[in-house]
Coordinates of N, CA, C and O in Angstrom, one line a residue:
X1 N -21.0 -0.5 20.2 CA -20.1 -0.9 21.2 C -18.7 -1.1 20.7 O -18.7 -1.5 19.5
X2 N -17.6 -0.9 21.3 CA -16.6 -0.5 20.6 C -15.5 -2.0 21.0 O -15.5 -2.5 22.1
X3 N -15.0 -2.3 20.2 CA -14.0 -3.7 20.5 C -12.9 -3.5 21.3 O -12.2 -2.5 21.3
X4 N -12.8 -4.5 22.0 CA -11.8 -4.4 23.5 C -10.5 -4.0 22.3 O -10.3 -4.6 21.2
X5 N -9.6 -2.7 22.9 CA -8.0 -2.8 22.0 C -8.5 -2.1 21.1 O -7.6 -1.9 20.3
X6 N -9.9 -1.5 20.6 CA -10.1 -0.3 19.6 C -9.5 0.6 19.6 O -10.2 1.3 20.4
X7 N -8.6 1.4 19.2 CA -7.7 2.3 19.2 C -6.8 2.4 20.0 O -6.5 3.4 20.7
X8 N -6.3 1.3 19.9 CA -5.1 0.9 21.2 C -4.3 0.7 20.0 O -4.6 -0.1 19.1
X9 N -2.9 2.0 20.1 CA -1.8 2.0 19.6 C -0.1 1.4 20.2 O 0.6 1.9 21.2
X10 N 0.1 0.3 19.3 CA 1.3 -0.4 19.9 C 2.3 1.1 20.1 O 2.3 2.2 19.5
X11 N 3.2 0.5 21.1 CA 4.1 1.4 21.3 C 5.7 1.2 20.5 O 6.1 0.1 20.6
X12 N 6.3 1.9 20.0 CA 7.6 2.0 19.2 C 7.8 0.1 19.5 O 7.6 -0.5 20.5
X13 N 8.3 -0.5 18.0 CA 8.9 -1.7 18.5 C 7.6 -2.7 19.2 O 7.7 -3.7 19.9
X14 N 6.6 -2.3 18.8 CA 5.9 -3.0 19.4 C 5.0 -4.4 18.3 O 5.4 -4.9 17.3
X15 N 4.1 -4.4 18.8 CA 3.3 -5.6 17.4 C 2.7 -4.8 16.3 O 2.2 -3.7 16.3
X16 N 3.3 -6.0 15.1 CA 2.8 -4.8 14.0 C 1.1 -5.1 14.3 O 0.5 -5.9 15.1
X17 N 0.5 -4.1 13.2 CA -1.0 -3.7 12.9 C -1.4 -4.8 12.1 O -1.1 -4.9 11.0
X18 N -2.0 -5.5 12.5 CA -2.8 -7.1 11.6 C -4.2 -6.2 10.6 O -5.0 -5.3 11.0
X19 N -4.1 -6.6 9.7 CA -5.0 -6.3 8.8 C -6.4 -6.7 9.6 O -6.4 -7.8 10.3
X20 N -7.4 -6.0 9.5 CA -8.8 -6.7 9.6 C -9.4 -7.6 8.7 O -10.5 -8.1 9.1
X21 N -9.1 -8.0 7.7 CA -9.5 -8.8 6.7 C -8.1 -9.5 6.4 O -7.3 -9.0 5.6
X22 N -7.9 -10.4 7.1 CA -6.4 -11.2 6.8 C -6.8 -11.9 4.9 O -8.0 -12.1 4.6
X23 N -5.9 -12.0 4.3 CA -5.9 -12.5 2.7 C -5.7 -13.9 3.0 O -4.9 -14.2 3.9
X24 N -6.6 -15.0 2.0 CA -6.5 -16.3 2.3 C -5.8 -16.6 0.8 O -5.5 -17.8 0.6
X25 N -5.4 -15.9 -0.1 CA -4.9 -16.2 -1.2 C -3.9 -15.4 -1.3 O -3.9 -14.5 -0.5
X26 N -2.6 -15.4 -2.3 CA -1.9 -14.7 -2.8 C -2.2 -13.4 -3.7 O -3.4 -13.6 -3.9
X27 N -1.9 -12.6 -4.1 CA -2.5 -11.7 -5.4 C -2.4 -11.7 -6.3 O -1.3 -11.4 -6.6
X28 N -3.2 -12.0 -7.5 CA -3.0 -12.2 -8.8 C -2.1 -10.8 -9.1 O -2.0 -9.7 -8.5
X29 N -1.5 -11.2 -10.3 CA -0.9 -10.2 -11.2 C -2.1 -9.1 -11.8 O -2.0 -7.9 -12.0
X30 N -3.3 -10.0 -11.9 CA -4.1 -8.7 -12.8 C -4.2 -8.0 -11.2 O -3.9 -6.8 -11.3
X31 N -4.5 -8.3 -10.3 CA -4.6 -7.2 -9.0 C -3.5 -6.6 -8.9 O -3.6 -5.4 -9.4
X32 N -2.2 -6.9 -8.5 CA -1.4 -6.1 -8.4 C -0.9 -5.2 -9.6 O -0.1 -4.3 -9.4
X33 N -1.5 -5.4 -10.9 CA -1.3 -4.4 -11.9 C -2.4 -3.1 -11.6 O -2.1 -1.9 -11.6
X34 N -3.8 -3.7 -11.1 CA -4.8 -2.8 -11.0 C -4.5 -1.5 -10.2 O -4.9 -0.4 -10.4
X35 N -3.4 -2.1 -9.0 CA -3.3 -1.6 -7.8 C -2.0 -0.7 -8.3 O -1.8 0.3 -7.7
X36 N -1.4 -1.0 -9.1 CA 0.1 0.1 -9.7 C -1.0 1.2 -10.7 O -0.9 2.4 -10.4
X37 N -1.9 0.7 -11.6 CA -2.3 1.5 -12.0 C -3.2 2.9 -11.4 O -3.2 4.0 -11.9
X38 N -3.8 2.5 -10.5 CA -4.7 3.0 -9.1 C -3.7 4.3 -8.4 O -4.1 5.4 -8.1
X39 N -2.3 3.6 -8.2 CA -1.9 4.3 -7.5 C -1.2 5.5 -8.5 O -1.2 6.7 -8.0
X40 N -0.4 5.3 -10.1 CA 0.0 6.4 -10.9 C -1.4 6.8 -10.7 O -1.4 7.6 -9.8
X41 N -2.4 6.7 -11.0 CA -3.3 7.8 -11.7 C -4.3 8.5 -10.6 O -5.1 9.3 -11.0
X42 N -4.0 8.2 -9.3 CA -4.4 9.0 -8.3 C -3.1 9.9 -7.7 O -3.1 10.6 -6.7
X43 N -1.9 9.7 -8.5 CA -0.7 10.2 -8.1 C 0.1 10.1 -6.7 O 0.9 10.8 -6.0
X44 N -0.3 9.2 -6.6 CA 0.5 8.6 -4.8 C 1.6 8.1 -5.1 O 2.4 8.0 -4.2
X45 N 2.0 7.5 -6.6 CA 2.8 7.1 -7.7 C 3.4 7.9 -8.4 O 2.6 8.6 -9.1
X46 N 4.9 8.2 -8.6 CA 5.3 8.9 -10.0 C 5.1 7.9 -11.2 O 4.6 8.2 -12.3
X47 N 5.5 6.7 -10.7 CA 5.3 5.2 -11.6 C 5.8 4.0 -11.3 O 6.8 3.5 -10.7
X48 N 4.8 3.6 -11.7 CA 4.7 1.9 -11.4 C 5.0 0.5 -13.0 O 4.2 -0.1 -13.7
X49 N 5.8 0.4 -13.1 CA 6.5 -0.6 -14.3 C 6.6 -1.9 -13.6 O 7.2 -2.0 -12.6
X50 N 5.8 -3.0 -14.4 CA 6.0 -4.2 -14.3 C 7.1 -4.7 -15.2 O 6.9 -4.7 -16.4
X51 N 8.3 -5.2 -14.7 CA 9.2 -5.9 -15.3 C 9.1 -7.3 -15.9 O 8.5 -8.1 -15.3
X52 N 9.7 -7.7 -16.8 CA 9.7 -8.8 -17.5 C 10.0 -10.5 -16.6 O 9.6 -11.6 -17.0
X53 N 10.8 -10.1 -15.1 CA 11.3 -10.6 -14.7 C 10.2 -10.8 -13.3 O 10.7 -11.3 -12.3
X54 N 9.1 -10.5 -13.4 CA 8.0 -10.1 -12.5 C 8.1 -9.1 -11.1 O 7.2 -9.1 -10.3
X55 N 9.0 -8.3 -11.0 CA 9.6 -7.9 -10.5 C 8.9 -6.0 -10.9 O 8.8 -5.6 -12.0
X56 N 8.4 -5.0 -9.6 CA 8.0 -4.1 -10.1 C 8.8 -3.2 -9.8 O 9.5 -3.5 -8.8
X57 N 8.9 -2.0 -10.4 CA 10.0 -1.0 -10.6 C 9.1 0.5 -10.1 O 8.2 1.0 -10.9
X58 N 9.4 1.0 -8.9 CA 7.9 2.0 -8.8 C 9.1 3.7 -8.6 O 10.3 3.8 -8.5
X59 N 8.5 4.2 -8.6 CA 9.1 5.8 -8.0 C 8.1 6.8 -7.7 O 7.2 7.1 -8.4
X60 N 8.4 7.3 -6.0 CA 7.3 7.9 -6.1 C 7.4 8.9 -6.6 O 6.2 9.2 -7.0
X61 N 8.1 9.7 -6.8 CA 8.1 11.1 -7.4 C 9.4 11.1 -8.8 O 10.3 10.2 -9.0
X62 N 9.2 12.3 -9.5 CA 10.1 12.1 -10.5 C 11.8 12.1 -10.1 O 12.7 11.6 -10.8
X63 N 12.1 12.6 -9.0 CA 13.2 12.8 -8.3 C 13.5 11.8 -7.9 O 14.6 11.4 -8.2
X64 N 12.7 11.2 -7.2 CA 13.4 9.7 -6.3 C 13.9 8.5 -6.7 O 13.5 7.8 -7.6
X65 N 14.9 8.1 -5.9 CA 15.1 6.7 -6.8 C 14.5 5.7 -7.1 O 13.8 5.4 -6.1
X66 N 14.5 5.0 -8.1 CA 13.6 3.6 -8.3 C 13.7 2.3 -7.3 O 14.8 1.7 -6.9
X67 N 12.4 2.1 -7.0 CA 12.8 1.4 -6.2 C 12.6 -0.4 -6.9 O 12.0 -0.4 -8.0
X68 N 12.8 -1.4 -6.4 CA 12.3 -2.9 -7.2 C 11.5 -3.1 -6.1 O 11.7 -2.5 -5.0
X69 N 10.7 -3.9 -6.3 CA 9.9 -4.5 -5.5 C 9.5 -6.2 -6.0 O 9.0 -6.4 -7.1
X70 N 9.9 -7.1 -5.0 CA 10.0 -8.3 -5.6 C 8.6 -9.4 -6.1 O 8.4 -10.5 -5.5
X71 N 7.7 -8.8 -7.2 CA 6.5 -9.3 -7.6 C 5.1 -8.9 -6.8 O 5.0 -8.0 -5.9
X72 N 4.3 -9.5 -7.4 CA 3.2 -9.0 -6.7 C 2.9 -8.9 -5.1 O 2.6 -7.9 -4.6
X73 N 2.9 -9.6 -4.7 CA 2.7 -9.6 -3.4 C 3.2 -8.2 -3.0 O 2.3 -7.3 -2.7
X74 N 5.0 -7.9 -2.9 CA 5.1 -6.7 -2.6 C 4.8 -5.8 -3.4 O 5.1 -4.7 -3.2
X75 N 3.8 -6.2 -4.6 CA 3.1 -4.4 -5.0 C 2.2 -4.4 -4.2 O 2.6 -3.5 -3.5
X76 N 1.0 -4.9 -3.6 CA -0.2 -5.3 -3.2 C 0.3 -4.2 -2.0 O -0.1 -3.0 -1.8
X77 N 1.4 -5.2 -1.2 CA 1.6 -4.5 0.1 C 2.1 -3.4 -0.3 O 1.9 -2.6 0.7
X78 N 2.5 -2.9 -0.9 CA 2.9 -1.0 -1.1 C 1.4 -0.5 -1.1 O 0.9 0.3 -0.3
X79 N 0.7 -1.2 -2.2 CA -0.5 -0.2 -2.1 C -1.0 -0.4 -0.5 O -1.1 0.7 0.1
X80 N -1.3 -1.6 0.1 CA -1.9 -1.0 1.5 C -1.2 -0.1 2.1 O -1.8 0.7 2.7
X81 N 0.4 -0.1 2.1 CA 1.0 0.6 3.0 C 0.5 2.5 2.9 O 0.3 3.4 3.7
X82 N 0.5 2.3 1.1 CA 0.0 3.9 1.0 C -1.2 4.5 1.1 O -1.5 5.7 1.2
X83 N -2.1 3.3 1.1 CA -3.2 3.5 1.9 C -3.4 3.8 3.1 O -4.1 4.7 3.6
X84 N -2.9 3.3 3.6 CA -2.8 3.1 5.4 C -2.2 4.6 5.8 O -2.5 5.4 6.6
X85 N -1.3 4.6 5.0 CA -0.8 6.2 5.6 C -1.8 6.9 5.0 O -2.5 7.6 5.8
X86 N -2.1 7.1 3.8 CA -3.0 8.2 3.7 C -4.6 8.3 4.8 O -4.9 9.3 5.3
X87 N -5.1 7.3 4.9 CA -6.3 7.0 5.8 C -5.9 8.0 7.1 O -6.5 9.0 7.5
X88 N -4.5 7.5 7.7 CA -3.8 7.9 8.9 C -3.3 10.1 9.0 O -3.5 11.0 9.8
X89 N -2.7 9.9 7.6 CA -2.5 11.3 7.7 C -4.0 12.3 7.8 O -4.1 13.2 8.6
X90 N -4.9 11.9 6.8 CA -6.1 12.4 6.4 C -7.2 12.3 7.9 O -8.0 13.3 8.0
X91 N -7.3 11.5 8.7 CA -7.6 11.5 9.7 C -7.1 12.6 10.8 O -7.7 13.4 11.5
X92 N -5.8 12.4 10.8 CA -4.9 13.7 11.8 C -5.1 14.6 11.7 O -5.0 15.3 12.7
X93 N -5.5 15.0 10.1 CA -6.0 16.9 9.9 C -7.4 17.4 9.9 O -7.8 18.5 9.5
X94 N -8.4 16.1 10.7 CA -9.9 16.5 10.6 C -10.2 16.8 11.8 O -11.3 17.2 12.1

């Protein structure tokens, strides 16, 4: 049986997408390293550098510019975001 709003897509400007498993904790550093690492070596990443300053340094391709990302939390959410798109694109071409 399918949940009331199951594939009900907000329209432009509309509510974002709530995760199904909302996080009750922040993310450790060893996760958000796991998750930089995960993402160079399946190459969704050109690279992922943790800075001294906690602060991560990512690029997705060798061309592009670097981007910072301000500690874990925002590595965490990069990885869902590049998840989420890949799930989304990979779905579109089946």
């Amino acid at each position: 049986m399918a949940r009331p709003g199951a594939g009900h897509r907000p329209g432009p400007g509309g509510p974002a997408i709530r995760s199904r498993h909302s996080r009750t904790s922040i993310p450790t550093a060893a996760e958000a390293s796991a998750w930089a690492e995960v993402l160079v070596r399946r190459r969704l990443l050109h690279a992922a550098v943790l800075a001294p300053s906690g602060q991560w340094l990512v690029q997705s391709t060798p061309e592009a510019p670097v981007r910072v990302l301000d500690g874990r939390v925002a590595m965490v959410d990069l990885a869902a975001q590049i998840q989420h798109h890949t799930r989304t694109t990979r779905n579109r071409t089946r």
